[in-house]
One Martini backbone bead per residue (centre of mass of N, CA, C, O) as a GRO file, in nm:
protein
   67
    1UNK     BB    1   6.176  12.804  12.688
    2UNK     BB    2   5.991  13.122  12.607
    3UNK     BB    3   5.716  13.160  12.480
    4UNK     BB    4   5.543  13.308  12.173
    5UNK     BB    5   5.275  13.258  12.007
    6UNK     BB    6   5.351  13.133  11.737
    7UNK     BB    7   5.481  12.922  11.857
    8UNK     BB    8   5.275  12.796  11.961
    9UNK     BB    9   5.068  12.825  11.681
   10UNK     BB   10   5.256  12.587  11.599
   11UNK     BB   11   5.214  12.395  11.746
   12UNK     BB   12   4.893  12.292  11.802
   13UNK     BB   13   4.897  12.251  11.449
   14UNK     BB   14   5.125  12.055  11.422
   15UNK     BB   15   4.909  11.865  11.639
   16UNK     BB   16   4.593  11.899  11.513
   17UNK     BB   17   4.448  12.064  11.725
   18UNK     BB   18   4.270  12.206  11.956
   19UNK     BB   19   4.232  12.403  12.183
   20UNK     BB   20   4.086  12.238  12.370
   21UNK     BB   21   4.281  12.037  12.411
   22UNK     BB   22   4.560  12.214  12.412
   23UNK     BB   23   4.501  12.270  12.739
   24UNK     BB   24   4.486  11.999  12.820
   25UNK     BB   25   4.747  11.955  12.801
   26UNK     BB   26   4.859  12.181  12.948
   27UNK     BB   27   4.645  12.242  13.201
   28UNK     BB   28   4.445  12.456  13.105
   29UNK     BB   29   4.298  12.678  12.951
   30UNK     BB   30   4.123  12.827  12.640
   31UNK     BB   31   4.206  13.139  12.726
   32UNK     BB   32   4.482  13.065  12.767
   33UNK     BB   33   4.569  13.004  12.497
   34UNK     BB   34   4.379  13.249  12.326
   35UNK     BB   35   4.565  13.466  12.433
   36UNK     BB   36   4.859  13.387  12.347
   37UNK     BB   37   4.783  13.367  12.029
   38UNK     BB   38   4.728  13.665  12.056
   39UNK     BB   39   4.919  13.830  12.271
   40UNK     BB   40   4.721  13.861  12.559
   41UNK     BB   41   4.952  13.628  12.683
   42UNK     BB   42   5.196  13.467  12.908
   43UNK     BB   43   5.299  13.224  12.984
   44UNK     BB   44   5.405  13.048  13.297
   45UNK     BB   45   5.683  12.897  13.393
   46UNK     BB   46   5.444  12.604  13.395
   47UNK     BB   47   5.395  12.609  13.134
   48UNK     BB   48   5.634  12.611  12.966
   49UNK     BB   49   5.754  12.346  13.084
   50UNK     BB   50   5.455  12.189  12.940
   51UNK     BB   51   5.541  12.308  12.660
   52UNK     BB   52   5.862  12.152  12.616
   53UNK     BB   53   5.676  11.854  12.651
   54UNK     BB   54   5.500  11.904  12.419
   55UNK     BB   55   5.740  11.944  12.211
   56UNK     BB   56   5.915  11.677  12.288
   57UNK     BB   57   5.709  11.474  12.236
   58UNK     BB   58   5.608  11.571  11.921
   59UNK     BB   59   5.925  11.501  11.810
   60UNK     BB   60   5.923  11.198  11.918
   61UNK     BB   61   5.653  11.093  11.727
   62UNK     BB   62   5.794  11.172  11.494
   63UNK     BB   63   6.010  11.019  11.487
   64UNK     BB   64   5.941  10.697  11.487
   65UNK     BB   65   5.690  10.741  11.232
   66UNK     BB   66   5.985  10.745  11.033
   67UNK     BB   67   6.112  10.468  11.083
   0.00000   0.00000   0.00000
């Protein structure tokens, strides 16, 4: 999945983490996250793969807490 600025911002806000913490989880710099969310840059293929993983892990966590 390719990620756009709105999807990235929504995921980070849904996870309730700061840009700094989100950057750490994604393995990128806080500058990269800020640029993605502002639409000044797009995540690389490998960053998109990491975002996919974060999204999946977050979804699994939310599902597990509902049980």
